[in-house]
Every structure is written in structure tokens, then in C-alpha cells.
């Protein structure tokens, strides 16, 4: 299956950009009449046919549009402290995009060793994982934000904070109800500080555990995503 | 917490090897009376005290031994086709070790692009993830084996094959019952062949799906591990 990410598509005709045209015609050696699929990042999945196999301006005609392709039954927002090694956050992004996620916010916490991320590069990883796993919705990656500012402004109704302190946490399985939109906070290497946990709880975040294992930051994010998607099956 | 992997420990005294001694005394600058923890890979978790802070032969006295540390309530065996990029299998191993797994078998399938793996390097990744996530049990990593040979010799009672063909698969949630030992097969890029699926089913493997998403090999392995550990919480 030949699949392209075309967020600017509208109407029944589409012209691939120069790089994509070259890939289609020179690399894949496609010709008029061949089938190419498009995703728009907003739920649209297009079956198209090549009507002009031009190596710089390849023209496509939409044969079939499926809207809300792969629409899930809940909305998942993960706010996660970027890891010291950016590679680990890149893997996290690839994996949660494959599994299913709607929004990701990098949060800068008291114990964060990394204070910034480059969104361009991370968005490329997301788009590549979307194509790989046939996702028509593009997860929204926000600018990084200070933990305290984020906590105060988040207005989701169901909000969890996954931390490692022993006191009074339930499992995600006990706390979450199927088909509910949800925000989960995942802390940095070294965990959230007690102050951060207290502040989050004041603002309606429920403390949860993701199981008995001591997980790395990116693993915790992946496990939370896997558990929530599983509960929504 | 200072933690070492010491599979050869027995009795109340232990001497760290030269590299570990150097790390303890020269790098961490520990002294007599300092506490060091050990895991033996067989469920033993040891609290020890330095009694001779020698930079080449650091001697430890066991203060406390916890047996079956973090023992789980089911046994999980994942047989997985090694990915073309070995890095992806390394991440898989790190993540499933963190989450909890007992045995891993690399299986060589009809559509496998990679036919061999280097166990030494992979075992190092497992041990590093054990230390990171405080696991006292070392997951057993088997030599790679041909799919057909493996299918015939596997004698677990509950066996699943995760594949992407549409016909008659249940979800893992519908098929698996808590606290049951289980073997899961994860196929290569390009999936198991129809012949392989038929053969597996003849030998008692039940076909399952891990959800609606099209997952990469290593992601499927991680998701299966996350779902099974979650169901056993």
C-alpha cells in the first residue's frame, strides 16, 4: 500500500508535492491508473488514482473518501516529562501513535533534566508512525509547558497522575471507566516531587499506579496508553 | 540505591568482582558500613553492607535476604520474530523486562528478514533493565529457533498466536483468564504466513488480536506484555 500524508487535501483532485511525486514515479515507478492512499491527519482516509504520472507534479483523483477513519471511542491526552535522552521520548511518541493517542504535552517538572524539546523533529516521528500504522488522525503535540501552569489550566474532567510514592494510589483499572476522555500525567526520571503531587491533587488529579513494576518514564507512558486503549476495546 | 547483579551469590558473604569493586569504591566512593543491594536473577533480593571497601575485591556481608522478590502470579513466555533492525528488538527486550516477562524465544519465520540474534548483547540489555526496574528474576532468553520446530515442541497449555489476518480472532481480553501461564507468538514485519497460522492452530494455538491498530512487531510484543500484566493485576 502506497500511503502519503496530505494535510492540505480538499476536493476531488490532489497534486503531490515534488518530493512525493518523485517518490511515486521515479522510485516506486507507478503509472497512470495506479492506486495511492492518502491520510489527512483529521480522520480522512482517501483512495486515489494517479491521473497524471508526472515526476514533479503527480496528479491524483479521489475515488473514495472514508471520514473518521479509525475513530476511537475515547480521547486520550498524555502529559509527560521529556526524558534526558531524547531518543526515549521519540520511541514513546512512535509507540503511542501506533497504539492510539490524541494529544501529547511535554511537561517540565521540578526534577526534569531536560527543559526543552524540538517539536519539528518529534512531529516527523509522529507522522511516520501514523503512516506505518494507518492512522488517519494526527496526534496533537503541544509546546512544552511548566508543570504548575499546565496543572492549573487543564480542564479535562477525568485526570490522573501516575507517581511512585506509596500513599493511596489505585490502579488505572480501578480508577478509569471505559469510553471516558482522560488526561494522564507521567513524571520525569526521579518522579514528581511531593509538592507537585499535592498541587495536582488539589486540582482534581487522582493518583494512580500502573502496576507493581518500577517503570522508566517512557515505559510508564507506553503502559498507560496500552492499558487505556485495552480498557476501551 | 546501589544495585548489582550477582547470579553466583550463595551464603552470607559476597565479594564483588574487580569492575564492580572499582565502581563501588572508586566511582561511588562507598566506605565500610555503606549499604549495597544485590539481585541474583532467581528471585533473591539482598541487602548487604560493605565490610571491606577494597577497590578490587570489595567484600559484602548479607544483612537481609528477600526470596521470590516481586514474584508474579503467572508465567509469561513471548516468542517473537526478531526485527530487521536489531535496535527494535533491543527496545522490546528492555520494555518487557521492565513490565514483567519470564521467557523470550526469538522465532525465525517464513517472512523473517533477520535470521539470527546475538544472545550476549541481548542478555546485557535484559540485565541492565532488571537493575533499572528492580527485578530479581532474570527473564530467560532462548536461542533462536525455526518457527515450525518451535510450534511442535511448545508444551504450554495456553497458547496464542497474534496475527493480522481478519478471520476469527478474539481479543486477548476475551481469550485469556487471569493467573494462567501463557505463551504468545508475535510475527515478523509482513506477518506470519497463512501456512504458519494454520500449523500453529493445529498445534493448539488460539488466534488473537491485540486491538484495532496495525502494530509493528516490537510494539505488538510490548502491547501483549502490557495487556497480560494488566489483566493479572
CSV table of C-alpha atoms in Angstrom, one decimal:
chain,number,residue,atom,x,y,z
A,1,UNK,CA,0.0,0.0,0.0
A,2,UNK,CA,1.4,3.4,-1.1
A,3,UNK,CA,0.4,5.9,1.6
A,4,UNK,CA,1.0,9.7,1.8
A,5,UNK,CA,0.3,12.2,4.5
A,6,UNK,CA,-1.5,15.2,2.8
A,7,UNK,CA,-2.9,17.5,5.5
A,8,UNK,CA,-3.8,20.2,2.9
A,9,UNK,CA,-6.1,18.0,0.7
A,10,UNK,CA,-9.6,19.3,-0.2
A,11,UNK,CA,-11.9,18.4,-3.1
A,12,UNK,CA,-11.6,15.5,-5.5
A,13,UNK,CA,-8.2,16.2,-7.0
A,14,UNK,CA,-4.8,16.4,-5.4
A,15,UNK,CA,-1.3,17.1,-6.6
A,16,UNK,CA,1.6,15.5,-4.7
A,17,UNK,CA,4.5,17.8,-3.9
A,18,UNK,CA,7.8,17.5,-5.7
A,19,UNK,CA,9.4,15.0,-3.3
A,20,UNK,CA,6.3,12.8,-3.1
A,21,UNK,CA,5.8,12.9,-6.9
A,22,UNK,CA,9.4,11.9,-7.4
A,23,UNK,CA,9.0,9.0,-4.9
A,24,UNK,CA,5.8,7.8,-6.6
A,25,UNK,CA,7.0,8.0,-10.2
A,26,UNK,CA,10.8,7.6,-10.1
A,27,UNK,CA,11.2,5.3,-7.0
A,28,UNK,CA,8.0,3.3,-6.9
A,29,UNK,CA,7.6,3.6,-10.7
A,30,UNK,CA,3.9,4.0,-10.5
A,31,UNK,CA,1.9,4.9,-13.6
A,32,UNK,CA,-1.5,6.3,-14.6
A,33,UNK,CA,-4.3,4.2,-13.1
A,34,UNK,CA,-2.2,3.0,-10.1
A,35,UNK,CA,-3.8,3.4,-6.7
A,36,UNK,CA,-2.4,5.6,-4.0
A,37,UNK,CA,-3.8,6.2,-0.5
A,38,UNK,CA,-3.8,9.5,1.4
A,39,UNK,CA,-4.4,10.4,5.1
A,40,UNK,CA,-5.1,14.0,6.1
A,41,UNK,CA,-4.4,13.8,9.8
A,42,UNK,CA,-8.0,14.9,10.6
A,43,UNK,CA,-9.6,11.4,10.2
A,44,UNK,CA,-9.9,11.4,6.3
A,45,UNK,CA,-8.6,8.3,4.5
A,46,UNK,CA,-8.6,8.6,0.7
A,47,UNK,CA,-8.3,6.1,-2.0
A,48,UNK,CA,-7.0,7.8,-5.1
A,49,UNK,CA,-5.9,7.0,-8.6
A,50,UNK,CA,-2.9,8.5,-10.5
A,51,UNK,CA,-4.3,10.5,-13.4
A,52,UNK,CA,-1.1,12.3,-14.4
A,53,UNK,CA,2.1,10.4,-13.5
A,54,UNK,CA,4.3,13.5,-13.6
A,55,UNK,CA,7.6,13.0,-11.8
A,56,UNK,CA,7.4,16.5,-10.2
A,57,UNK,CA,3.6,17.2,-10.1
A,58,UNK,CA,1.9,13.9,-9.8
A,59,UNK,CA,-1.9,14.4,-10.0
A,60,UNK,CA,-4.4,12.2,-8.2
A,61,UNK,CA,-8.1,11.8,-8.4
A,62,UNK,CA,-10.0,10.8,-5.3
A,63,UNK,CA,-12.0,7.6,-5.8
A,64,UNK,CA,-13.2,7.1,-2.3
A,65,UNK,CA,-13.1,9.0,0.9
A,66,UNK,CA,-13.6,7.4,4.3
A,67,UNK,CA,-14.2,10.0,7.0
A,68,UNK,CA,-13.4,9.4,10.7
A,69,UNK,CA,-11.2,6.5,9.7
A,70,UNK,CA,-10.2,4.5,12.8
A,71,UNK,CA,-12.0,7.0,15.1
A,72,UNK,CA,-11.6,5.8,18.7
A,73,UNK,CA,-14.3,5.8,21.4
A,74,UNK,CA,-12.4,8.0,23.9
A,75,UNK,CA,-9.9,10.8,23.9
A,76,UNK,CA,-6.5,10.3,25.4
A,77,UNK,CA,-4.2,13.1,26.4
A,78,UNK,CA,-0.8,12.2,27.8
A,79,UNK,CA,1.3,14.9,29.5
A,80,UNK,CA,4.8,13.5,30.0
A,81,UNK,CA,8.1,14.9,31.3
A,82,UNK,CA,10.6,14.7,28.4
A,83,UNK,CA,13.4,12.3,29.2
A,84,UNK,CA,17.1,13.3,29.5
A,85,UNK,CA,17.8,11.1,26.4
A,86,UNK,CA,15.5,12.5,23.7
A,87,UNK,CA,15.6,9.1,21.9
A,88,UNK,CA,13.4,7.7,24.7
A,89,UNK,CA,10.7,10.3,24.1
A,90,UNK,CA,11.0,9.6,20.4
A,91,UNK,CA,10.3,6.0,21.0
A,92,UNK,CA,7.4,6.8,23.3
A,93,UNK,CA,5.9,9.0,20.6
A,94,UNK,CA,6.2,6.4,17.9
A,95,UNK,CA,4.7,3.7,20.1
A,96,UNK,CA,1.7,5.7,21.5
A,97,UNK,CA,0.9,6.9,17.9
A,98,UNK,CA,0.8,3.3,16.8
A,99,UNK,CA,-1.4,2.3,19.7
A,100,UNK,CA,-3.6,5.3,19.7
A,101,UNK,CA,-3.4,8.7,21.4
A,102,UNK,CA,-4.9,12.1,20.7
A,103,UNK,CA,-2.8,14.7,22.4
A,104,UNK,CA,0.6,14.9,24.0
A,105,UNK,CA,2.0,17.7,26.1
A,106,UNK,CA,5.7,17.7,27.2
A,107,UNK,CA,5.6,19.0,30.8
A,108,UNK,CA,8.7,20.5,32.6
A,109,UNK,CA,8.8,19.3,36.2
A,110,UNK,CA,10.9,20.2,39.2
A,111,UNK,CA,13.1,17.2,38.7
A,112,UNK,CA,13.2,17.4,34.9
A,113,UNK,CA,16.7,17.2,33.5
A,114,UNK,CA,15.5,18.2,30.0
A,115,UNK,CA,13.8,21.6,29.8
A,116,UNK,CA,13.0,21.7,26.1
A,117,UNK,CA,12.1,19.6,23.0
A,118,UNK,CA,12.2,20.3,19.3
A,119,UNK,CA,8.6,19.9,18.0
A,120,UNK,CA,9.6,19.7,14.3
A,121,UNK,CA,11.6,16.5,14.7
A,122,UNK,CA,9.0,15.0,17.1
A,123,UNK,CA,6.2,15.7,14.7
A,124,UNK,CA,8.0,14.0,11.9
A,125,UNK,CA,8.3,10.9,14.1
A,126,UNK,CA,4.5,11.1,14.7
A,127,UNK,CA,3.7,11.3,11.0
A,128,UNK,CA,6.0,8.5,10.2
A,129,UNK,CA,4.3,6.3,12.8
A,130,UNK,CA,0.9,7.3,11.6
A,131,UNK,CA,1.7,6.1,8.1
A,132,UNK,CA,3.3,2.9,9.4
A,133,UNK,CA,0.2,2.1,11.5
A,134,UNK,CA,-2.5,3.5,9.1
A,135,UNK,CA,-3.8,6.2,11.4
A,136,UNK,CA,-5.9,9.0,9.8
A,137,UNK,CA,-5.8,11.2,12.9
A,138,UNK,CA,-2.6,13.1,13.7
A,139,UNK,CA,-2.0,13.2,17.5
A,140,UNK,CA,-1.6,16.8,18.6
A,141,UNK,CA,1.8,17.6,20.0
A,142,UNK,CA,1.8,20.7,22.2
A,143,UNK,CA,4.6,23.1,23.1
A,144,UNK,CA,6.3,22.1,26.3
A,145,UNK,CA,4.9,23.8,29.4
A,146,UNK,CA,5.8,24.2,33.1
A,147,UNK,CA,4.1,21.6,35.3
A,148,UNK,CA,2.4,24.2,37.5
A,149,UNK,CA,1.0,26.2,34.7
A,150,UNK,CA,-0.3,23.1,33.0
A,151,UNK,CA,-2.0,21.7,36.1
A,152,UNK,CA,-3.9,24.9,36.6
A,153,UNK,CA,-5.1,25.3,33.0
A,154,UNK,CA,-6.0,21.6,32.3
A,155,UNK,CA,-9.8,21.3,32.0
A,156,UNK,CA,-10.3,17.6,31.3
A,157,UNK,CA,-12.9,16.0,33.6
A,158,UNK,CA,-11.0,12.8,34.3
A,159,UNK,CA,-7.4,13.4,35.3
A,160,UNK,CA,-4.8,11.0,36.7
A,161,UNK,CA,-1.3,11.5,38.0
A,162,UNK,CA,0.9,8.4,37.8
A,163,UNK,CA,3.5,8.6,40.6
A,164,UNK,CA,5.7,6.2,42.6
A,165,UNK,CA,5.0,7.3,46.2
A,166,UNK,CA,3.3,4.7,48.2
A,167,UNK,CA,0.4,6.6,49.6
A,168,UNK,CA,-3.2,5.9,48.5
A,169,UNK,CA,-3.0,5.1,44.8
A,170,UNK,CA,-5.5,2.9,43.0
A,171,UNK,CA,-4.7,1.1,39.8
A,172,UNK,CA,-5.7,2.6,36.5
A,173,UNK,CA,-8.1,-0.4,36.1
A,174,UNK,CA,-9.9,0.5,39.3
A,175,UNK,CA,-10.0,4.3,38.6
A,176,UNK,CA,-10.9,4.6,35.0
A,177,UNK,CA,-14.3,3.9,33.3
A,178,UNK,CA,-14.5,2.9,29.7
A,179,UNK,CA,-15.3,5.5,27.0
A,180,UNK,CA,-14.3,8.4,29.1
A,181,UNK,CA,-11.9,11.2,27.9
A,182,UNK,CA,-8.9,11.2,30.0
A,183,UNK,CA,-5.6,13.0,30.8
A,184,UNK,CA,-2.7,11.2,32.4
A,185,UNK,CA,0.4,12.8,33.8
A,186,UNK,CA,3.7,10.9,33.6
A,187,UNK,CA,6.7,12.2,35.7
A,188,UNK,CA,10.4,12.6,35.0
A,189,UNK,CA,13.2,10.3,35.9
A,190,UNK,CA,13.2,10.7,39.7
A,191,UNK,CA,9.4,11.1,39.8
A,192,UNK,CA,7.2,14.1,40.5
A,193,UNK,CA,8.1,16.0,43.7
A,194,UNK,CA,5.7,15.7,46.7
A,195,UNK,CA,4.7,19.4,46.1
A,196,UNK,CA,3.8,18.6,42.5
A,197,UNK,CA,1.7,15.6,43.6
A,198,UNK,CA,-0.1,17.7,46.2
A,199,UNK,CA,-0.8,20.5,43.8
A,200,UNK,CA,-2.1,18.1,41.1
A,201,UNK,CA,-4.4,16.5,43.7
A,202,UNK,CA,-5.7,19.9,44.7
A,203,UNK,CA,-6.6,20.5,41.1
A,204,UNK,CA,-8.6,17.3,40.7
A,205,UNK,CA,-6.0,14.8,39.6
A,206,UNK,CA,-6.4,11.3,41.0
A,207,UNK,CA,-3.2,9.4,41.9
A,208,UNK,CA,-2.8,6.1,40.2
A,209,UNK,CA,-0.3,3.3,39.8
A,210,UNK,CA,0.4,1.4,36.6
A,211,UNK,CA,1.2,-1.8,38.4
A,212,UNK,CA,3.9,-3.2,40.6
A,213,UNK,CA,6.9,-2.6,38.4
A,214,UNK,CA,9.2,0.4,38.6
A,215,UNK,CA,9.0,1.8,35.1
A,216,UNK,CA,11.1,4.3,33.2
A,217,UNK,CA,9.3,7.5,32.2
A,218,UNK,CA,8.8,6.5,28.6
A,219,UNK,CA,7.7,2.9,29.6
A,220,UNK,CA,5.2,4.3,32.0
A,221,UNK,CA,3.7,6.5,29.2
A,222,UNK,CA,3.5,3.5,26.9
A,223,UNK,CA,2.0,1.3,29.6
A,224,UNK,CA,-0.7,3.9,30.5
A,225,UNK,CA,-1.5,4.2,26.8
A,226,UNK,CA,-1.7,0.4,26.3
A,227,UNK,CA,-3.9,-0.1,29.5
A,228,UNK,CA,-6.3,2.7,28.5
A,229,UNK,CA,-6.7,1.5,24.9
A,230,UNK,CA,-7.2,-2.0,26.2
A,231,UNK,CA,-9.9,-1.0,28.6
A,232,UNK,CA,-11.7,0.8,25.7
A,233,UNK,CA,-11.7,-2.3,23.4
B,1,UNK,CA,20.2,2.7,45.7
B,2,UNK,CA,23.4,0.9,44.7
B,3,UNK,CA,22.3,-2.4,43.0
B,4,UNK,CA,24.4,-5.2,41.5
B,5,UNK,CA,23.5,-8.3,39.6
B,6,UNK,CA,25.3,-11.2,41.2
B,7,UNK,CA,24.0,-14.5,39.9
B,8,UNK,CA,26.7,-16.5,41.6
B,9,UNK,CA,25.9,-15.4,45.2
B,10,UNK,CA,25.5,-18.1,47.9
B,11,UNK,CA,25.8,-17.8,51.7
B,12,UNK,CA,26.2,-14.7,53.8
B,13,UNK,CA,29.3,-13.2,52.3
B,14,UNK,CA,30.0,-12.0,48.8
B,15,UNK,CA,32.9,-10.5,47.0
B,16,UNK,CA,32.2,-8.1,44.1
B,17,UNK,CA,34.4,-8.6,41.0
B,18,UNK,CA,37.1,-6.2,40.1
B,19,UNK,CA,35.0,-4.0,37.9
B,20,UNK,CA,32.1,-3.8,40.4
B,21,UNK,CA,34.6,-3.2,43.3
B,22,UNK,CA,36.2,-0.4,41.4
B,23,UNK,CA,32.7,1.1,40.7
B,24,UNK,CA,31.7,0.9,44.3
B,25,UNK,CA,34.9,2.2,45.9
B,26,UNK,CA,36.5,4.5,43.3
B,27,UNK,CA,33.4,5.8,41.4
B,28,UNK,CA,30.7,5.8,44.1
B,29,UNK,CA,33.2,6.3,46.9
B,30,UNK,CA,31.4,4.0,49.2
B,31,UNK,CA,33.0,3.0,52.5
B,32,UNK,CA,32.8,0.3,55.2
B,33,UNK,CA,29.2,0.2,56.6
B,34,UNK,CA,27.6,1.5,53.4
B,35,UNK,CA,24.6,-0.4,52.1
B,36,UNK,CA,24.6,-2.2,48.7
B,37,UNK,CA,21.8,-4.2,47.2
B,38,UNK,CA,22.2,-7.4,45.1
B,39,UNK,CA,19.8,-9.3,42.8
B,40,UNK,CA,20.6,-12.9,41.8
B,41,UNK,CA,18.3,-13.3,38.8
B,42,UNK,CA,16.5,-16.2,40.6
B,43,UNK,CA,14.2,-14.1,42.8
B,44,UNK,CA,16.7,-13.3,45.5
B,45,UNK,CA,17.0,-9.6,46.7
B,46,UNK,CA,19.8,-9.0,49.1
B,47,UNK,CA,20.5,-6.1,51.4
B,48,UNK,CA,24.3,-6.1,52.2
B,49,UNK,CA,26.8,-4.0,54.0
B,50,UNK,CA,30.4,-3.3,52.9
B,51,UNK,CA,32.8,-4.9,55.3
B,52,UNK,CA,36.0,-4.4,53.3
B,53,UNK,CA,36.0,-1.4,51.0
B,54,UNK,CA,38.7,-2.8,48.8
B,55,UNK,CA,38.9,-1.2,45.3
B,56,UNK,CA,39.5,-4.6,43.6
B,57,UNK,CA,37.9,-7.1,46.0
B,58,UNK,CA,35.1,-5.3,47.8
B,59,UNK,CA,33.6,-7.6,50.4
B,60,UNK,CA,29.9,-7.6,51.4
B,61,UNK,CA,28.0,-9.1,54.3
B,62,UNK,CA,24.4,-10.1,53.7
B,63,UNK,CA,22.1,-8.3,56.2
B,64,UNK,CA,18.8,-9.4,54.8
B,65,UNK,CA,17.6,-11.7,52.0
B,66,UNK,CA,14.2,-11.5,50.4
B,67,UNK,CA,13.4,-14.6,48.4
B,68,UNK,CA,10.9,-14.5,45.5
B,69,UNK,CA,11.2,-10.8,45.3
B,70,UNK,CA,8.5,-9.4,43.0
B,71,UNK,CA,7.2,-12.9,42.1
B,72,UNK,CA,4.3,-12.6,39.7
B,73,UNK,CA,1.1,-14.6,39.7
B,74,UNK,CA,1.5,-16.0,36.2
B,75,UNK,CA,4.3,-17.1,33.8
B,76,UNK,CA,4.6,-15.2,30.5
B,77,UNK,CA,6.6,-16.6,27.5
B,78,UNK,CA,6.8,-14.4,24.4
B,79,UNK,CA,8.1,-15.9,21.2
B,80,UNK,CA,8.8,-13.2,18.7
B,81,UNK,CA,10.3,-12.8,15.3
B,82,UNK,CA,13.5,-10.7,15.5
B,83,UNK,CA,13.1,-7.4,13.6
B,84,UNK,CA,15.2,-6.4,10.7
B,85,UNK,CA,16.6,-3.5,12.8
B,86,UNK,CA,18.0,-5.2,15.9
B,87,UNK,CA,17.5,-1.9,17.8
B,88,UNK,CA,13.8,-2.6,17.8
B,89,UNK,CA,14.2,-6.0,19.4
B,90,UNK,CA,16.5,-4.5,22.0
B,91,UNK,CA,13.9,-1.9,22.9
B,92,UNK,CA,11.3,-4.7,23.1
B,93,UNK,CA,13.5,-6.6,25.5
B,94,UNK,CA,14.2,-3.6,27.7
B,95,UNK,CA,10.5,-2.8,27.9
B,96,UNK,CA,9.1,-6.3,28.5
B,97,UNK,CA,11.8,-6.8,31.2
B,98,UNK,CA,10.7,-3.6,32.9
B,99,UNK,CA,7.0,-4.6,32.7
B,100,UNK,CA,7.5,-8.3,33.6
B,101,UNK,CA,8.2,-11.4,31.4
B,102,UNK,CA,9.6,-14.8,32.2
B,103,UNK,CA,10.9,-16.2,28.9
B,104,UNK,CA,11.6,-14.9,25.4
B,105,UNK,CA,12.2,-17.0,22.3
B,106,UNK,CA,13.3,-15.5,19.0
B,107,UNK,CA,11.5,-17.4,16.3
B,108,UNK,CA,12.6,-17.4,12.7
B,109,UNK,CA,9.5,-17.3,10.4
B,110,UNK,CA,8.9,-17.7,6.7
B,111,UNK,CA,8.9,-13.9,6.2
B,112,UNK,CA,11.7,-13.1,8.7
B,113,UNK,CA,14.3,-10.8,7.3
B,114,UNK,CA,16.6,-11.4,10.2
B,115,UNK,CA,17.7,-15.0,10.8
B,116,UNK,CA,19.9,-14.6,13.8
B,117,UNK,CA,20.5,-12.7,17.0
B,118,UNK,CA,23.4,-12.3,19.3
B,119,UNK,CA,22.3,-13.5,22.7
B,120,UNK,CA,25.3,-12.0,24.7
B,121,UNK,CA,24.4,-8.4,23.8
B,122,UNK,CA,20.6,-9.0,24.3
B,123,UNK,CA,21.2,-10.6,27.7
B,124,UNK,CA,23.2,-7.5,28.8
B,125,UNK,CA,20.2,-5.4,27.8
B,126,UNK,CA,18.0,-7.6,29.9
B,127,UNK,CA,20.3,-7.4,33.0
B,128,UNK,CA,20.5,-3.6,32.7
B,129,UNK,CA,16.7,-3.3,32.5
B,130,UNK,CA,16.4,-5.7,35.5
B,131,UNK,CA,18.6,-3.4,37.6
B,132,UNK,CA,16.8,-0.3,36.4
B,133,UNK,CA,13.4,-1.7,37.3
B,134,UNK,CA,14.4,-3.7,40.4
B,135,UNK,CA,13.6,-7.1,39.1
B,136,UNK,CA,15.1,-10.1,41.0
B,137,UNK,CA,14.1,-12.6,38.3
B,138,UNK,CA,16.1,-12.7,35.1
B,139,UNK,CA,13.9,-13.4,32.0
B,140,UNK,CA,15.2,-16.4,30.2
B,141,UNK,CA,16.3,-15.6,26.6
B,142,UNK,CA,16.4,-18.7,24.4
B,143,UNK,CA,18.5,-19.4,21.3
B,144,UNK,CA,16.6,-18.5,18.2
B,145,UNK,CA,14.6,-21.4,16.6
B,146,UNK,CA,12.7,-22.1,13.4
B,147,UNK,CA,9.0,-21.4,13.7
B,148,UNK,CA,7.9,-24.9,12.7
B,149,UNK,CA,10.3,-26.6,15.2
B,150,UNK,CA,9.2,-24.3,18.0
B,151,UNK,CA,5.4,-24.8,17.3
B,152,UNK,CA,5.7,-28.6,17.6
B,153,UNK,CA,7.8,-28.6,20.8
B,154,UNK,CA,6.0,-25.9,22.8
B,155,UNK,CA,4.1,-27.5,25.6
B,156,UNK,CA,2.4,-24.6,27.4
B,157,UNK,CA,-1.3,-25.2,28.0
B,158,UNK,CA,-2.5,-21.7,26.9
B,159,UNK,CA,-1.0,-20.6,23.6
B,160,UNK,CA,-1.9,-17.6,21.5
B,161,UNK,CA,-0.8,-16.5,18.0
B,162,UNK,CA,-1.2,-12.8,17.4
B,163,UNK,CA,-1.7,-12.2,13.6
B,164,UNK,CA,-3.2,-9.7,11.3
B,165,UNK,CA,-5.5,-11.8,9.1
B,166,UNK,CA,-9.2,-11.0,9.6
B,167,UNK,CA,-10.6,-14.4,10.1
B,168,UNK,CA,-12.0,-15.4,13.5
B,169,UNK,CA,-9.7,-13.8,16.1
B,170,UNK,CA,-10.8,-12.8,19.6
B,171,UNK,CA,-9.2,-10.1,21.6
B,172,UNK,CA,-6.6,-11.2,24.2
B,173,UNK,CA,-9.1,-9.8,26.9
B,174,UNK,CA,-11.8,-12.3,25.7
B,175,UNK,CA,-9.4,-15.2,25.3
B,176,UNK,CA,-7.2,-15.1,28.4
B,177,UNK,CA,-8.0,-15.9,32.0
B,178,UNK,CA,-6.1,-14.3,34.9
B,179,UNK,CA,-3.3,-16.2,36.7
B,180,UNK,CA,-2.8,-18.6,33.8
B,181,UNK,CA,0.6,-19.3,32.4
B,182,UNK,CA,0.7,-18.3,28.8
B,183,UNK,CA,2.7,-18.3,25.5
B,184,UNK,CA,2.2,-15.6,22.9
B,185,UNK,CA,3.6,-15.7,19.4
B,186,UNK,CA,4.4,-12.4,17.7
B,187,UNK,CA,5.1,-12.4,13.9
B,188,UNK,CA,7.7,-10.6,11.7
B,189,UNK,CA,7.3,-7.5,9.6
B,190,UNK,CA,4.8,-8.7,7.0
B,191,UNK,CA,3.1,-11.1,9.5
B,192,UNK,CA,3.0,-14.9,9.8
B,193,UNK,CA,2.2,-16.7,6.6
B,194,UNK,CA,-1.2,-18.4,6.2
B,195,UNK,CA,0.7,-21.8,6.4
B,196,UNK,CA,2.3,-20.8,9.7
B,197,UNK,CA,-1.1,-19.7,11.2
B,198,UNK,CA,-2.7,-22.9,10.1
B,199,UNK,CA,0.1,-25.0,11.6
B,200,UNK,CA,0.0,-23.1,14.9
B,201,UNK,CA,-3.7,-23.6,15.2
B,202,UNK,CA,-3.3,-27.3,14.5
B,203,UNK,CA,-1.0,-27.4,17.5
B,204,UNK,CA,-3.4,-25.7,19.9
B,205,UNK,CA,-2.6,-22.0,19.4
B,206,UNK,CA,-5.6,-19.8,19.6
B,207,UNK,CA,-5.6,-16.8,17.2
B,208,UNK,CA,-5.9,-13.4,18.9
B,209,UNK,CA,-5.9,-9.7,18.1
B,210,UNK,CA,-4.2,-7.1,20.2
B,211,UNK,CA,-6.7,-4.4,19.2
B,212,UNK,CA,-7.7,-2.3,16.2
B,213,UNK,CA,-4.3,-0.8,15.5
B,214,UNK,CA,-1.8,-2.1,13.0
B,215,UNK,CA,1.3,-2.5,15.2
B,216,UNK,CA,5.0,-3.0,14.4
B,217,UNK,CA,6.5,-6.3,15.6
B,218,UNK,CA,8.1,-4.9,18.7
B,219,UNK,CA,5.1,-2.8,19.5
B,220,UNK,CA,2.9,-5.9,19.3
B,221,UNK,CA,5.2,-7.7,21.7
B,222,UNK,CA,5.1,-4.8,24.2
B,223,UNK,CA,1.3,-4.4,23.9
B,224,UNK,CA,0.8,-8.2,24.5
B,225,UNK,CA,3.0,-8.0,27.6
B,226,UNK,CA,1.3,-4.8,28.9
B,227,UNK,CA,-2.2,-6.4,28.4
B,228,UNK,CA,-1.3,-9.6,30.1
B,229,UNK,CA,0.4,-8.0,33.1
B,230,UNK,CA,-2.6,-5.6,33.4
B,231,UNK,CA,-5.1,-8.5,33.4
B,232,UNK,CA,-3.1,-10.2,36.1
B,233,UNK,CA,-3.1,-7.1,38.4
